[in-house]
Amino acid sequence: MRFVKATCGVAALAIVGCASASVPSQQMSQSQAAIRAAEELGAENHPRAALHLKMAKDQMRTARALIESGEGQQARATLMRAEADAELALMLAREARIRAEAREAMNKVRELQQRAESE
Amino acid sequence: MVKRGSILGAVAGALLVACASAGPSEELVDARRAYDEANRSKAAELAPDDVLEARQALERAEAAHAEDSGSDQERNLAYIAHRKALQAIAQGEIREAQQEIAQAEKKYQEVQAAIARDARRDLDRARAELAETNRQLATVRSELEERGETLDERTQSLRDREQELAERKRQLEQMTGALASEREARERAEAAAAAALESLREVAKVKEEQRGVVITLSGGVLFETAKSELLPIARQKLKAVADALKLQTEDKTIVVEGHTDSRGSDQMNMQLSRDRAESVREYLVSQGVDASRIQVVGRGETMPIADNATAEGRANNRRVEIIVGGRGAPEEAPPSPEEAPPQPPEESP
């Protein structure tokens, strides 16, 4: 995946270098998938994750506008930014979620210890 | 190494800004700072792959910057590198949280095990206490049962003894009653005997002598001269004698002795005294005195108790004596004591 992304990036640079009019549909769907994944993990419920999810979505809109106006190269770059933000949002959501789980686990331990001591 | 590189980069950036107008873009500055942060964070240790990826992204941005400072390419790549660095930091946090969760779960199981161990220990202790309590209870119960049995036995033996005592008491009462009635009867008999004796004294002379109780009845009262039939008045007197004899002398021998004064022949007197004694005996028997107990003896004039020279003395010598309780019949009046002048000293007052 990472390898694919890297090659895509390189390929995109190469394309940007030589051609300008190709529609970055693969990048588009990749970014959209990342956004969906972040949403599914509840990124909107965590402030930092929500911020980057919003950035990703804004950039998706910008990219679509750029594609409309035939500026494929810029659209591709914007989509890549959107993907990076979506991935970050996903990661931050995971972090928030797992932090909560850790807190929960530690609370459970504390409660159990208190119960053990009180008995 | 990395840190020194980033510092060199920053210095180089600053130099570039100073010399040329095209310094590092805002995005690249942010990316560098974020990468430094990631590199210092726990991600360096916990998420090295992510940090490496962030570094590669930064290197690409740096390359673009070196190639064409301030270009869109640089800014795009720096933007992405910035996010990659933040992602690495987040990954570090995630790994740490995962470790915490794993530790918490382990700890949770340990505490649970400890609780279970304590609970089991408490349970074992409680069971042991219960068993001990039950054991003591059983001991107490068996002791109680034993005592109950002993108590039953004692109660039973006590009841037996009570019955025994009641039986003895009953027997004792019977005996006491029998004794009392016996004593009463004896007393009554004695009283009657005494009364009879008392009434006897009114009609006859009664004397205690060695040969027994001697009841002397005057011959003048009993018979006409030279006769042996009882006078009516004699019957009255002899009735008292018979009553007294019946009451008092049931088991004693009775001797009836006839005596005369000295007038007339000895032989006739002997016969007369014997006939008179016989008359008295017959009367006594007719009044209920056992005939077999009565012996009859004629003494004639052989045993005077007074002087035959005077009328008074002769009257006294004419008599019948009833001797009670002697040693049976004395020798039958000697068959021929006619001539013998027996003078027992005690008979001559």
mmCIF file of N, CA and C in Angstrom, chain A residues 1-9 27 30-31 34 48 52 55 59 79-92 94-95, chain B residues 27-28 30-41 43-44 47-61 74-95:
data_model
loop_
_atom_site.group_PDB
_atom_site.id
_atom_site.type_symbol
_atom_site.label_atom_id
_atom_site.label_comp_id
_atom_site.label_asym_id
_atom_site.label_seq_id
_atom_site.Cartn_x
_atom_site.Cartn_y
_atom_site.Cartn_z
ATOM 1 N N MET A 1 0.839 -1.207 0.000
ATOM 2 C CA MET A 1 0.000 0.000 0.000
ATOM 3 C C MET A 1 0.863 1.241 0.000
ATOM 4 N N ARG A 2 1.784 1.198 0.965
ATOM 5 C CA ARG A 2 2.684 2.353 1.023
ATOM 6 C C ARG A 2 3.513 2.461 -0.268
ATOM 7 N N PHE A 3 3.952 1.248 -0.666
ATOM 8 C CA PHE A 3 4.725 1.189 -1.911
ATOM 9 C C PHE A 3 3.898 1.715 -3.078
ATOM 10 N N VAL A 4 2.655 1.289 -3.114
ATOM 11 C CA VAL A 4 1.756 1.725 -4.208
ATOM 12 C C VAL A 4 1.608 3.239 -4.185
ATOM 13 N N LYS A 5 1.396 3.744 -2.960
ATOM 14 C CA LYS A 5 1.205 5.187 -2.848
ATOM 15 C C LYS A 5 2.465 5.934 -3.330
ATOM 16 N N ALA A 6 3.577 5.368 -2.906
ATOM 17 C CA ALA A 6 4.838 6.014 -3.290
ATOM 18 C C ALA A 6 4.995 6.037 -4.817
ATOM 19 N N THR A 7 4.735 4.901 -5.404
ATOM 20 C CA THR A 7 4.866 4.840 -6.869
ATOM 21 C C THR A 7 3.855 5.739 -7.538
ATOM 22 N N CYS A 8 2.680 5.789 -6.969
ATOM 23 C CA CYS A 8 1.661 6.680 -7.524
ATOM 24 C C CYS A 8 2.148 8.122 -7.508
ATOM 25 N N GLY A 9 2.735 8.425 -6.334
ATOM 26 C CA GLY A 9 3.262 9.790 -6.185
ATOM 27 C C GLY A 9 4.294 10.088 -7.263
ATOM 28 N N GLN A 27 -6.467 8.580 -7.845
ATOM 29 C CA GLN A 27 -6.159 9.359 -6.646
ATOM 30 C C GLN A 27 -7.443 9.813 -5.950
ATOM 31 N N GLN A 30 -8.932 6.963 -4.099
ATOM 32 C CA GLN A 30 -8.082 6.650 -2.955
ATOM 33 C C GLN A 30 -8.346 7.617 -1.805
ATOM 34 N N SER A 31 -8.459 8.899 -2.154
ATOM 35 C CA SER A 31 -8.709 9.922 -1.130
ATOM 36 C C SER A 31 -10.098 9.745 -0.512
ATOM 37 N N ALA A 34 -10.098 6.997 1.938
ATOM 38 C CA ALA A 34 -9.459 7.388 3.210
ATOM 39 C C ALA A 34 -10.436 8.201 4.059
ATOM 40 N N ARG A 48 -9.466 17.125 17.145
ATOM 41 C CA ARG A 48 -8.322 17.197 16.229
ATOM 42 C C ARG A 48 -8.595 16.400 14.967
ATOM 43 N N HIS A 52 -8.933 17.731 10.807
ATOM 44 C CA HIS A 52 -8.255 17.218 9.602
ATOM 45 C C HIS A 52 -9.223 16.569 8.638
ATOM 46 N N MET A 55 -10.539 19.369 6.716
ATOM 47 C CA MET A 55 -9.549 19.793 5.718
ATOM 48 C C MET A 55 -9.582 18.873 4.508
ATOM 49 N N GLN A 59 -10.601 19.931 0.748
ATOM 50 C CA GLN A 59 -9.681 19.754 -0.384
ATOM 51 C C GLN A 59 -10.272 18.888 -1.475
ATOM 52 N N LEU A 79 -5.711 16.386 -4.143
ATOM 53 C CA LEU A 79 -6.224 15.087 -3.705
ATOM 54 C C LEU A 79 -5.242 14.364 -2.787
ATOM 55 N N MET A 80 -3.957 14.523 -3.126
ATOM 56 C CA MET A 80 -2.952 13.891 -2.283
ATOM 57 C C MET A 80 -2.941 14.516 -0.879
ATOM 58 N N ARG A 81 -3.110 15.859 -0.861
ATOM 59 C CA ARG A 81 -3.218 16.527 0.451
ATOM 60 C C ARG A 81 -4.453 16.011 1.208
ATOM 61 N N ALA A 82 -5.557 15.885 0.462
ATOM 62 C CA ALA A 82 -6.788 15.385 1.095
ATOM 63 C C ALA A 82 -6.563 13.990 1.686
ATOM 64 N N GLU A 83 -5.892 13.178 0.962
ATOM 65 C CA GLU A 83 -5.625 11.819 1.448
ATOM 66 C C GLU A 83 -4.769 11.849 2.721
ATOM 67 N N ALA A 84 -3.731 12.725 2.662
ATOM 68 C CA ALA A 84 -2.853 12.819 3.842
ATOM 69 C C ALA A 84 -3.659 13.270 5.071
ATOM 70 N N ASP A 85 -4.542 14.242 4.886
ATOM 71 C CA ASP A 85 -5.367 14.718 6.014
ATOM 72 C C ASP A 85 -6.342 13.629 6.487
ATOM 73 N N ALA A 86 -6.930 12.926 5.498
ATOM 74 C CA ALA A 86 -7.882 11.863 5.870
ATOM 75 C C ALA A 86 -7.172 10.763 6.656
ATOM 76 N N GLU A 87 -5.995 10.418 6.204
ATOM 77 C CA GLU A 87 -5.249 9.373 6.918
ATOM 78 C C GLU A 87 -4.888 9.824 8.337
ATOM 79 N N LEU A 88 -4.511 11.111 8.416
ATOM 80 C CA LEU A 88 -4.182 11.642 9.744
ATOM 81 C C LEU A 88 -5.436 11.644 10.642
ATOM 82 N N ALA A 89 -6.562 12.052 10.053
ATOM 83 C CA ALA A 89 -7.825 12.065 10.829
ATOM 84 C C ALA A 89 -8.145 10.660 11.341
ATOM 85 N N LEU A 90 -7.959 9.701 10.455
ATOM 86 C CA LEU A 90 -8.198 8.305 10.847
ATOM 87 C C LEU A 90 -7.304 7.916 12.032
ATOM 88 N N MET A 91 -6.033 8.271 11.905
ATOM 89 C CA MET A 91 -5.072 7.909 12.941
ATOM 90 C C MET A 91 -5.397 8.595 14.268
ATOM 91 N N LEU A 92 -5.779 9.887 14.163
ATOM 92 C CA LEU A 92 -6.117 10.629 15.397
ATOM 93 C C LEU A 92 -7.384 10.060 16.050
ATOM 94 N N ARG A 94 -8.361 6.970 15.810
ATOM 95 C CA ARG A 94 -7.931 5.718 16.445
ATOM 96 C C ARG A 94 -7.245 5.989 17.786
ATOM 97 N N GLU A 95 -6.380 7.033 17.747
ATOM 98 C CA GLU A 95 -5.663 7.377 18.983
ATOM 99 C C GLU A 95 -6.661 7.722 20.103
ATOM 100 N N GLU B 27 4.977 25.529 4.757
ATOM 101 C CA GLU B 27 4.654 24.114 4.904
ATOM 102 C C GLU B 27 5.889 23.305 5.294
ATOM 103 N N LEU B 28 7.004 23.623 4.674
ATOM 104 C CA LEU B 28 8.215 22.875 4.962
ATOM 105 C C LEU B 28 8.683 23.124 6.398
ATOM 106 N N ASP B 30 6.779 23.881 8.891
ATOM 107 C CA ASP B 30 5.880 23.099 9.761
ATOM 108 C C ASP B 30 6.254 21.620 9.741
ATOM 109 N N ALA B 31 6.545 21.123 8.557
ATOM 110 C CA ALA B 31 6.870 19.706 8.401
ATOM 111 C C ALA B 31 8.127 19.351 9.199
ATOM 112 N N ARG B 32 9.129 20.231 9.101
ATOM 113 C CA ARG B 32 10.375 19.966 9.841
ATOM 114 C C ARG B 32 10.108 19.936 11.360
ATOM 115 N N ARG B 33 9.343 20.944 11.799
ATOM 116 C CA ARG B 33 9.073 21.017 13.237
ATOM 117 C C ARG B 33 8.312 19.756 13.690
ATOM 118 N N ALA B 34 7.324 19.379 12.892
ATOM 119 C CA ALA B 34 6.519 18.192 13.253
ATOM 120 C C ALA B 34 7.395 16.941 13.257
ATOM 121 N N TYR B 35 8.273 16.845 12.285
ATOM 122 C CA TYR B 35 9.137 15.668 12.241
ATOM 123 C C TYR B 35 10.044 15.633 13.473
ATOM 124 N N ASP B 36 10.617 16.797 13.819
ATOM 125 C CA ASP B 36 11.462 16.855 15.025
ATOM 126 C C ASP B 36 10.679 16.351 16.238
ATOM 127 N N GLU B 37 9.463 16.836 16.281
ATOM 128 C CA GLU B 37 8.619 16.434 17.416
ATOM 129 C C GLU B 37 8.384 14.918 17.425
ATOM 130 N N ALA B 38 8.062 14.389 16.278
ATOM 131 C CA ALA B 38 7.825 12.942 16.170
ATOM 132 C C ALA B 38 9.077 12.181 16.578
ATOM 133 N N ASN B 39 10.212 12.681 16.136
ATOM 134 C CA ASN B 39 11.480 12.012 16.397
ATOM 135 C C ASN B 39 11.818 12.018 17.900
ATOM 136 N N ARG B 40 11.353 13.048 18.586
ATOM 137 C CA ARG B 40 11.609 13.117 20.037
ATOM 138 C C ARG B 40 10.535 12.367 20.849
ATOM 139 N N SER B 41 9.432 12.119 20.187
ATOM 140 C CA SER B 41 8.315 11.496 20.925
ATOM 141 C C SER B 41 8.561 9.991 21.116
ATOM 142 N N ALA B 43 7.127 7.809 19.729
ATOM 143 C CA ALA B 43 6.986 7.129 18.444
ATOM 144 C C ALA B 43 8.344 6.639 17.940
ATOM 145 N N ALA B 44 9.427 7.354 18.252
ATOM 146 C CA ALA B 44 10.752 6.940 17.804
ATOM 147 C C ALA B 44 11.026 5.513 18.260
ATOM 148 N N ALA B 47 6.962 3.403 17.366
ATOM 149 C CA ALA B 47 6.456 3.320 15.985
ATOM 150 C C ALA B 47 7.557 3.755 14.993
ATOM 151 N N PRO B 48 8.650 3.041 15.005
ATOM 152 C CA PRO B 48 9.796 3.468 14.154
ATOM 153 C C PRO B 48 9.468 3.458 12.655
ATOM 154 N N ASP B 49 8.628 2.539 12.242
ATOM 155 C CA ASP B 49 8.260 2.484 10.812
ATOM 156 C C ASP B 49 7.569 3.769 10.371
ATOM 157 N N ASP B 50 6.664 4.215 11.208
ATOM 158 C CA ASP B 50 5.911 5.428 10.889
ATOM 159 C C ASP B 50 6.832 6.649 10.889
ATOM 160 N N VAL B 51 7.752 6.644 11.851
ATOM 161 C CA VAL B 51 8.706 7.763 11.890
ATOM 162 C C VAL B 51 9.576 7.756 10.611
ATOM 163 N N LEU B 52 9.935 6.535 10.218
ATOM 164 C CA LEU B 52 10.748 6.425 8.995
ATOM 165 C C LEU B 52 9.980 6.935 7.782
ATOM 166 N N GLU B 53 8.730 6.571 7.721
ATOM 167 C CA GLU B 53 7.897 7.025 6.596
ATOM 168 C C GLU B 53 7.798 8.554 6.574
ATOM 169 N N ALA B 54 7.622 9.100 7.813
ATOM 170 C CA ALA B 54 7.538 10.561 7.921
ATOM 171 C C ALA B 54 8.853 11.186 7.457
ATOM 172 N N ARG B 55 9.968 10.524 7.825
ATOM 173 C CA ARG B 55 11.265 11.074 7.432
ATOM 174 C C ARG B 55 11.431 11.035 5.904
ATOM 175 N N GLN B 56 11.010 9.948 5.313
ATOM 176 C CA GLN B 56 11.122 9.833 3.854
ATOM 177 C C GLN B 56 10.278 10.906 3.162
ATOM 178 N N ALA B 57 9.067 11.127 3.735
ATOM 179 C CA ALA B 57 8.202 12.158 3.164
ATOM 180 C C ALA B 57 8.880 13.533 3.273
ATOM 181 N N LEU B 58 9.497 13.744 4.457
ATOM 182 C CA LEU B 58 10.192 15.035 4.648
ATOM 183 C C LEU B 58 11.360 15.155 3.665
ATOM 184 N N GLU B 59 12.069 14.046 3.511
ATOM 185 C CA GLU B 59 13.224 14.086 2.591
ATOM 186 C C GLU B 59 12.788 14.427 1.160
ATOM 187 N N ARG B 60 11.651 13.916 0.784
ATOM 188 C CA ARG B 60 11.156 14.242 -0.570
ATOM 189 C C ARG B 60 10.846 15.734 -0.691
ATOM 190 N N ALA B 61 10.245 16.246 0.426
ATOM 191 C CA ALA B 61 9.928 17.681 0.417
ATOM 192 C C ALA B 61 11.222 18.502 0.366
ATOM 193 N N GLU B 74 7.262 21.545 -3.662
ATOM 194 C CA GLU B 74 7.831 21.559 -2.302
ATOM 195 C C GLU B 74 6.705 21.692 -1.268
ATOM 196 N N ARG B 75 5.811 22.630 -1.521
ATOM 197 C CA ARG B 75 4.769 22.894 -0.526
ATOM 198 C C ARG B 75 3.797 21.706 -0.405
ATOM 199 N N ASN B 76 3.483 21.097 -1.539
ATOM 200 C CA ASN B 76 2.616 19.915 -1.479
ATOM 201 C C ASN B 76 3.267 18.768 -0.701
ATOM 202 N N LEU B 77 4.491 18.508 -1.037
ATOM 203 C CA LEU B 77 5.185 17.396 -0.369
ATOM 204 C C LEU B 77 5.412 17.694 1.113
ATOM 205 N N ALA B 78 5.702 18.961 1.402
ATOM 206 C CA ALA B 78 5.909 19.343 2.808
ATOM 207 C C ALA B 78 4.604 19.186 3.599
ATOM 208 N N TYR B 79 3.511 19.583 2.934
ATOM 209 C CA TYR B 79 2.186 19.436 3.565
ATOM 210 C C TYR B 79 1.950 17.966 3.954
ATOM 211 N N ILE B 80 2.246 17.109 2.978
ATOM 212 C CA ILE B 80 2.046 15.676 3.235
ATOM 213 C C ILE B 80 2.996 15.181 4.328
ATOM 214 N N ALA B 81 4.260 15.647 4.268
ATOM 215 C CA ALA B 81 5.254 15.223 5.257
ATOM 216 C C ALA B 81 4.837 15.657 6.662
ATOM 217 N N HIS B 82 4.265 16.866 6.722
ATOM 218 C CA HIS B 82 3.778 17.360 8.005
ATOM 219 C C HIS B 82 2.735 16.377 8.599
ATOM 220 N N ARG B 83 1.772 15.964 7.730
ATOM 221 C CA ARG B 83 0.738 15.046 8.193
ATOM 222 C C ARG B 83 1.325 13.690 8.583
ATOM 223 N N LYS B 84 2.312 13.270 7.820
ATOM 224 C CA LYS B 84 2.944 11.977 8.116
ATOM 225 C C LYS B 84 3.621 12.012 9.494
ATOM 226 N N ALA B 85 4.238 13.153 9.772
ATOM 227 C CA ALA B 85 4.907 13.276 11.077
ATOM 228 C C ALA B 85 3.880 13.217 12.212
ATOM 229 N N LEU B 86 2.779 13.969 12.004
ATOM 230 C CA LEU B 86 1.724 13.939 13.034
ATOM 231 C C LEU B 86 1.134 12.528 13.193
ATOM 232 N N GLN B 87 1.029 11.861 12.042
ATOM 233 C CA GLN B 87 0.524 10.485 12.065
ATOM 234 C C GLN B 87 1.447 9.574 12.879
ATOM 235 N N ALA B 88 2.741 9.782 12.678
ATOM 236 C CA ALA B 88 3.709 8.957 13.425
ATOM 237 C C ALA B 88 3.575 9.201 14.931
ATOM 238 N N ILE B 89 3.397 10.486 15.272
ATOM 239 C CA ILE B 89 3.223 10.797 16.703
ATOM 240 C C ILE B 89 1.984 10.081 17.243
ATOM 241 N N ALA B 90 0.912 10.182 16.457
ATOM 242 C CA ALA B 90 -0.331 9.533 16.888
ATOM 243 C C ALA B 90 -0.138 8.021 17.014
ATOM 244 N N GLN B 91 0.590 7.479 16.057
ATOM 245 C CA GLN B 91 0.849 6.033 16.110
ATOM 246 C C GLN B 91 1.605 5.658 17.399
ATOM 247 N N GLY B 92 2.557 6.512 17.743
ATOM 248 C CA GLY B 92 3.304 6.301 19.005
ATOM 249 C C GLY B 92 2.352 6.295 20.199
ATOM 250 N N GLU B 93 1.444 7.274 20.172
ATOM 251 C CA GLU B 93 0.453 7.341 21.275
ATOM 252 C C GLU B 93 -0.404 6.059 21.308
ATOM 253 N N ILE B 94 -0.800 5.634 20.070
ATOM 254 C CA ILE B 94 -1.640 4.432 19.990
ATOM 255 C C ILE B 94 -0.911 3.222 20.570
ATOM 256 N N ARG B 95 0.364 3.072 20.151
ATOM 257 C CA ARG B 95 1.138 1.921 20.653
ATOM 258 C C ARG B 95 1.259 1.955 22.182
#
